mmCIF file of C-alpha atoms in Angstrom:
data_model
loop_
_atom_site.group_PDB
_atom_site.id
_atom_site.type_symbol
_atom_site.label_atom_id
_atom_site.label_comp_id
_atom_site.label_asym_id
_atom_site.label_seq_id
_atom_site.Cartn_x
_atom_site.Cartn_y
_atom_site.Cartn_z
ATOM 1 C CA UNK K 71 79.950 -79.520 145.559
ATOM 2 C CA UNK K 72 79.493 -76.833 142.947
ATOM 3 C CA UNK K 73 78.001 -73.640 144.365
ATOM 4 C CA UNK K 74 77.083 -70.449 142.538
ATOM 5 C CA UNK K 75 75.836 -67.363 144.357
ATOM 6 C CA UNK K 76 74.504 -64.297 142.571
ATOM 7 C CA UNK K 77 74.355 -60.839 144.103
ATOM 8 C CA UNK K 78 73.880 -57.222 143.085
ATOM 9 C CA UNK K 79 70.232 -57.233 142.085
ATOM 10 C CA UNK K 80 67.677 -54.641 143.069
ATOM 11 C CA UNK K 81 65.410 -51.847 141.873
ATOM 12 C CA UNK K 82 66.745 -49.481 139.218
ATOM 13 C CA UNK K 83 65.114 -46.781 137.125
ATOM 14 C CA UNK K 84 64.788 -47.116 133.354
ATOM 15 C CA UNK K 85 68.016 -46.043 131.711
ATOM 16 C CA UNK K 86 70.007 -46.905 134.806
ATOM 17 C CA UNK K 87 72.817 -49.383 135.390
ATOM 18 C CA UNK K 88 73.452 -52.365 137.625
ATOM 19 C CA UNK K 89 76.280 -54.874 138.001
ATOM 20 C CA UNK K 90 75.543 -58.456 138.952
ATOM 21 C CA UNK K 91 78.145 -60.758 140.452
ATOM 22 C CA UNK K 92 78.261 -64.552 140.649
ATOM 23 C CA UNK K 93 80.716 -66.119 143.067
ATOM 24 C CA UNK K 94 81.678 -69.706 142.360
ATOM 25 C CA UNK K 95 83.094 -72.516 144.469
ATOM 26 C CA UNK K 96 83.518 -76.277 144.337
ATOM 27 C CA UNK K 97 85.096 -76.467 140.878
ATOM 28 C CA UNK K 98 88.023 -75.041 138.939
ATOM 29 C CA UNK K 99 86.316 -71.846 137.821
ATOM 30 C CA UNK K 100 89.003 -70.841 135.332
ATOM 31 C CA UNK K 101 88.472 -73.939 133.192
ATOM 32 C CA UNK K 102 84.760 -73.485 132.463
ATOM 33 C CA UNK K 103 82.786 -71.109 130.298
ATOM 34 C CA UNK K 104 80.023 -69.349 132.230
ATOM 35 C CA UNK K 105 76.583 -68.159 131.208
ATOM 36 C CA UNK K 106 73.848 -65.768 132.315
ATOM 37 C CA UNK K 107 70.202 -66.780 131.839
ATOM 38 C CA UNK K 108 67.217 -64.680 132.882
ATOM 39 C CA UNK K 109 63.556 -65.336 133.622
ATOM 40 C CA UNK K 110 60.981 -62.563 133.547
ATOM 41 C CA UNK K 111 58.205 -62.864 136.160
ATOM 42 C CA UNK K 112 55.892 -65.710 135.214
ATOM 43 C CA UNK K 113 57.768 -66.313 131.961
ATOM 44 C CA UNK K 114 60.272 -68.794 130.549
ATOM 45 C CA UNK K 115 64.039 -68.982 130.521
ATOM 46 C CA UNK K 116 66.012 -66.740 128.181
ATOM 47 C CA UNK K 117 69.701 -67.099 127.364
ATOM 48 C CA UNK K 118 71.528 -63.780 127.839
ATOM 49 C CA UNK K 119 75.283 -64.141 127.475
ATOM 50 C CA UNK K 120 78.278 -66.480 127.674
ATOM 51 C CA UNK K 121 81.972 -65.952 128.353
ATOM 52 C CA UNK K 122 84.742 -68.426 127.584
ATOM 53 C CA UNK K 123 86.929 -69.890 130.315
ATOM 54 C CA UNK K 124 89.748 -67.402 129.815
ATOM 55 C CA UNK K 125 87.394 -64.471 129.331
ATOM 56 C CA UNK K 126 88.838 -63.899 125.896
ATOM 57 C CA UNK K 127 85.536 -64.257 124.048
ATOM 58 C CA UNK K 128 82.052 -63.082 124.886
ATOM 59 C CA UNK K 129 78.700 -63.540 123.161
ATOM 60 C CA UNK K 130 75.280 -61.976 123.690
ATOM 61 C CA UNK K 131 71.608 -62.325 122.824
ATOM 62 C CA UNK K 132 70.511 -59.699 120.314
ATOM 63 C CA UNK K 133 68.212 -58.040 122.858
ATOM 64 C CA UNK K 134 71.078 -57.130 125.203
ATOM 65 C CA UNK K 135 73.965 -56.637 122.783
ATOM 66 C CA UNK K 136 75.558 -53.227 123.207
ATOM 67 C CA UNK K 137 73.918 -52.705 126.610
ATOM 68 C CA UNK K 138 75.199 -55.634 128.708
ATOM 69 C CA UNK K 139 78.811 -56.697 129.249
ATOM 70 C CA UNK K 140 79.832 -60.065 130.646
ATOM 71 C CA UNK K 141 83.226 -60.427 132.294
ATOM 72 C CA UNK K 142 85.045 -62.588 134.815
ATOM 73 C CA UNK K 143 87.880 -62.460 137.309
ATOM 74 C CA UNK K 144 89.351 -65.937 137.525
ATOM 75 C CA UNK K 145 91.558 -64.913 140.458
ATOM 76 C CA UNK K 146 88.386 -64.189 142.447
ATOM 77 C CA UNK K 147 86.247 -67.044 141.032
ATOM 78 C CA UNK K 148 83.694 -64.420 140.095
ATOM 79 C CA UNK K 149 81.521 -63.782 137.051
ATOM 80 C CA UNK K 150 79.977 -60.389 136.321
ATOM 81 C CA UNK K 151 77.200 -58.895 134.241
ATOM 82 C CA UNK K 152 77.312 -55.144 133.756
ATOM 83 C CA UNK K 153 73.876 -53.965 132.652
ATOM 84 C CA UNK K 154 73.490 -50.461 131.215
ATOM 85 C CA UNK K 155 70.578 -48.601 129.617
ATOM 86 C CA UNK K 156 68.168 -50.861 131.453
ATOM 87 C CA UNK K 157 64.599 -51.185 130.218
ATOM 88 C CA UNK K 158 61.407 -52.409 131.846
ATOM 89 C CA UNK K 159 61.643 -55.592 129.774
ATOM 90 C CA UNK K 160 64.960 -56.433 131.448
ATOM 91 C CA UNK K 161 63.056 -57.057 134.693
ATOM 92 C CA UNK K 162 63.779 -60.671 135.582
ATOM 93 C CA UNK K 163 65.503 -63.113 137.855
ATOM 94 C CA UNK K 164 69.044 -63.477 136.567
ATOM 95 C CA UNK K 165 70.797 -66.826 136.981
ATOM 96 C CA UNK K 166 74.455 -67.599 136.456
ATOM 97 C CA UNK K 167 75.197 -71.106 135.238
ATOM 98 C CA UNK K 168 78.247 -73.262 134.672
ATOM 99 C CA UNK K 169 78.695 -74.590 131.152
ATOM 100 C CA UNK K 170 78.953 -78.321 130.686
ATOM 101 C CA UNK K 171 79.692 -77.337 127.679
ATOM 102 C CA UNK K 172 76.701 -76.891 125.372
ATOM 103 C CA UNK K 173 74.386 -77.205 128.362
ATOM 104 C CA UNK K 174 74.252 -75.715 131.839
ATOM 105 C CA UNK K 175 74.883 -78.214 134.617
ATOM 106 C CA UNK K 176 74.902 -76.019 137.717
ATOM 107 C CA UNK K 177 72.844 -72.909 138.469
ATOM 108 C CA UNK K 178 72.824 -70.250 141.133
ATOM 109 C CA UNK K 179 69.705 -69.418 143.111
ATOM 110 C CA UNK K 180 69.073 -66.309 141.016
ATOM 111 C CA UNK K 181 68.911 -62.592 141.751
ATOM 112 C CA UNK K 182 65.977 -60.300 141.001
ATOM 113 C CA UNK K 183 66.460 -57.187 138.893
ATOM 114 C CA UNK K 184 63.503 -54.813 138.729
ATOM 115 C CA UNK K 185 63.540 -51.904 136.273
ATOM 116 C CA UNK K 186 60.844 -49.423 137.180
ATOM 117 C CA UNK K 187 60.333 -45.762 137.889
ATOM 118 C CA UNK Z 272 66.731 -66.232 118.029
ATOM 119 C CA UNK Z 273 63.078 -67.289 118.146
ATOM 120 C CA UNK Z 274 62.085 -69.452 121.090
ATOM 121 C CA UNK Z 275 61.665 -73.176 120.575
ATOM 122 C CA UNK Z 276 58.052 -74.387 120.586
ATOM 123 C CA UNK Z 277 56.802 -76.511 123.481
ATOM 124 C CA UNK Z 278 53.245 -77.416 124.527
ATOM 125 C CA UNK Z 279 52.024 -75.201 127.359
ATOM 126 C CA UNK Z 280 51.052 -78.184 129.492
ATOM 127 C CA UNK Z 281 50.912 -81.953 129.678
ATOM 128 C CA UNK Z 282 49.461 -84.190 132.360
ATOM 129 C CA UNK Z 283 49.400 -87.796 133.422
ATOM 130 C CA UNK Z 284 48.527 -90.067 136.281
ATOM 131 C CA UNK Z 285 51.172 -91.558 138.559
ATOM 132 C CA UNK Z 286 52.939 -94.410 136.816
ATOM 133 C CA UNK Z 287 52.012 -93.240 133.329
ATOM 134 C CA UNK Z 288 54.387 -91.824 130.726
ATOM 135 C CA UNK Z 289 54.301 -88.315 129.323
ATOM 136 C CA UNK Z 290 56.256 -86.863 126.423
ATOM 137 C CA UNK Z 291 57.097 -83.202 125.885
ATOM 138 C CA UNK Z 292 57.979 -82.027 122.384
ATOM 139 C CA UNK Z 293 60.341 -79.208 121.508
ATOM 140 C CA UNK Z 294 60.270 -77.935 117.943
ATOM 141 C CA UNK Z 295 62.893 -75.689 116.433
ATOM 142 C CA UNK Z 296 64.554 -75.283 113.065
ATOM 143 C CA UNK Z 297 67.509 -76.619 111.136
ATOM 144 C CA UNK Z 298 69.517 -73.731 112.622
ATOM 145 C CA UNK Z 299 69.144 -74.994 116.170
ATOM 146 C CA UNK Z 300 67.514 -78.311 117.161
ATOM 147 C CA UNK Z 301 67.972 -79.896 113.746
ATOM 148 C CA UNK Z 302 71.471 -78.602 113.214
ATOM 149 C CA UNK Z 303 73.220 -79.756 116.374
ATOM 150 C CA UNK Z 304 73.081 -82.645 118.832
ATOM 151 C CA UNK Z 305 73.147 -80.182 121.715
ATOM 152 C CA UNK Z 306 69.607 -80.238 123.056
ATOM 153 C CA UNK Z 307 69.235 -80.096 126.821
ATOM 154 C CA UNK Z 308 66.252 -80.246 129.172
ATOM 155 C CA UNK Z 309 65.748 -78.478 132.511
ATOM 156 C CA UNK Z 310 63.313 -79.096 135.343
ATOM 157 C CA UNK Z 311 62.185 -76.131 137.417
ATOM 158 C CA UNK Z 312 60.052 -76.326 140.533
ATOM 159 C CA UNK Z 313 58.279 -73.121 141.642
ATOM 160 C CA UNK Z 314 60.665 -70.593 143.134
ATOM 161 C CA UNK Z 315 63.691 -72.776 142.465
ATOM 162 C CA UNK Z 316 66.584 -72.688 140.044
ATOM 163 C CA UNK Z 317 66.469 -74.887 136.938
ATOM 164 C CA UNK Z 318 68.070 -78.322 137.106
ATOM 165 C CA UNK Z 319 69.729 -80.080 134.172
ATOM 166 C CA UNK Z 320 67.908 -83.348 133.380
ATOM 167 C CA UNK Z 321 69.136 -84.259 129.882
ATOM 168 C CA UNK Z 322 72.075 -83.004 127.826
ATOM 169 C CA UNK Z 323 73.406 -83.724 124.341
ATOM 170 C CA UNK Z 324 69.893 -84.913 123.340
ATOM 171 C CA UNK Z 325 69.964 -88.248 125.178
ATOM 172 C CA UNK Z 326 72.453 -88.164 128.069
ATOM 173 C CA UNK Z 327 71.497 -88.055 131.755
ATOM 174 C CA UNK Z 328 73.680 -86.357 134.366
ATOM 175 C CA UNK Z 329 74.623 -88.384 137.398
ATOM 176 C CA UNK Z 330 71.748 -88.519 139.867
ATOM 177 C CA UNK Z 331 68.912 -88.029 137.375
ATOM 178 C CA UNK Z 332 66.531 -91.022 137.432
ATOM 179 C CA UNK Z 333 66.570 -93.220 134.323
ATOM 180 C CA UNK Z 334 62.835 -92.683 133.863
ATOM 181 C CA UNK Z 335 63.831 -89.412 132.191
ATOM 182 C CA UNK Z 336 64.909 -89.890 128.589
ATOM 183 C CA UNK Z 337 65.530 -87.694 125.584
ATOM 184 C CA UNK Z 338 65.411 -88.123 121.836
ATOM 185 C CA UNK Z 339 65.438 -86.120 118.626
ATOM 186 C CA UNK Z 340 64.075 -86.475 115.127
ATOM 187 C CA UNK Z 341 64.751 -83.759 112.600
ATOM 188 C CA UNK Z 342 63.904 -80.376 114.071
ATOM 189 C CA UNK Z 343 61.953 -81.802 117.025
ATOM 190 C CA UNK Z 344 63.377 -83.033 120.309
ATOM 191 C CA UNK Z 345 61.401 -84.857 122.981
ATOM 192 C CA UNK Z 346 61.612 -85.520 126.694
ATOM 193 C CA UNK Z 347 59.811 -88.589 128.022
ATOM 194 C CA UNK Z 348 59.082 -89.163 131.681
ATOM 195 C CA UNK Z 349 58.217 -92.813 132.304
ATOM 196 C CA UNK Z 350 56.591 -93.975 135.522
ATOM 197 C CA UNK Z 351 55.429 -90.481 136.419
ATOM 198 C CA UNK Z 352 55.823 -89.568 140.089
ATOM 199 C CA UNK Z 353 54.349 -86.749 142.162
ATOM 200 C CA UNK Z 354 57.733 -85.038 142.479
ATOM 201 C CA UNK Z 355 57.968 -84.768 138.687
ATOM 202 C CA UNK Z 356 55.298 -82.062 138.706
ATOM 203 C CA UNK Z 357 57.239 -78.999 137.553
ATOM 204 C CA UNK Z 358 57.992 -76.803 134.568
ATOM 205 C CA UNK Z 359 60.285 -78.263 131.923
ATOM 206 C CA UNK Z 360 62.321 -76.279 129.417
ATOM 207 C CA UNK Z 361 64.199 -77.458 126.371
ATOM 208 C CA UNK Z 362 67.272 -75.624 125.144
ATOM 209 C CA UNK Z 363 69.319 -75.912 121.983
ATOM 210 C CA UNK Z 364 72.658 -74.612 120.845
ATOM 211 C CA UNK Z 365 71.962 -72.291 117.905
ATOM 212 C CA UNK Z 366 75.440 -71.713 116.530
ATOM 213 C CA UNK Z 367 77.912 -68.848 116.960
ATOM 214 C CA UNK Z 368 77.941 -69.396 120.742
ATOM 215 C CA UNK Z 369 74.264 -68.655 121.211
ATOM 216 C CA UNK Z 370 71.514 -70.744 122.793
ATOM 217 C CA UNK Z 371 67.740 -70.692 122.583
ATOM 218 C CA UNK Z 372 65.204 -71.986 125.117
ATOM 219 C CA UNK Z 373 61.695 -73.252 124.640
ATOM 220 C CA UNK Z 374 58.732 -71.505 126.202
ATOM 221 C CA UNK Z 375 58.335 -74.166 128.869
ATOM 222 C CA UNK Z 376 55.851 -76.953 129.597
ATOM 223 C CA UNK Z 377 53.995 -77.418 132.855
ATOM 224 C CA UNK Z 378 53.774 -81.082 133.801
ATOM 225 C CA UNK Z 379 50.844 -81.913 136.078
ATOM 226 C CA UNK Z 380 50.581 -85.206 137.908
ATOM 227 C CA UNK Z 381 46.874 -85.999 138.235
#
């Protein structure tokens, strides 16, 4: 059974940084691209970033480019999202998801990030 | 990267069919056969219901079906059941390894 578990969320001040982690099990992590999707309170889903299976290529939504960095450690079956220069509008539940590809067939339970002073 | 357009809500009685539309552009929905649909119950993670426009993952009931015409994709739920009440989101590949979601549709079972 595929399992994804996010951690690292919390309250951070505007301009601050936070690193999210997503630990995977139940599949061969190193052979799948992985994605981060977020959902602001009471709002819809928003695609944030994707990383290829090897970690060699990364892609971002315009709103987070230059501030967020996606990475992975295939030896630890773990996906990361380093978030810098955080803004109030980054407040959301962040989900990691396994790529099918071109769709997202398994999701974590999500982790809440709150950016507020 | 503008969001895809979905109706805010649709409703139907048990046993009826409902269809949710998802309108994009030739740069996303119309340009690729990579539309997917997700079901989300309150407080829960999204669940993949349809991928590659028409395909159902193992375990998803066959009363869920997907289609696409031009820049508009659709999700149809036939034989509506109480447990289908949830939010539904469409998503399309938009090229250059980017994806775009719709704003979401709340399905209410009357």
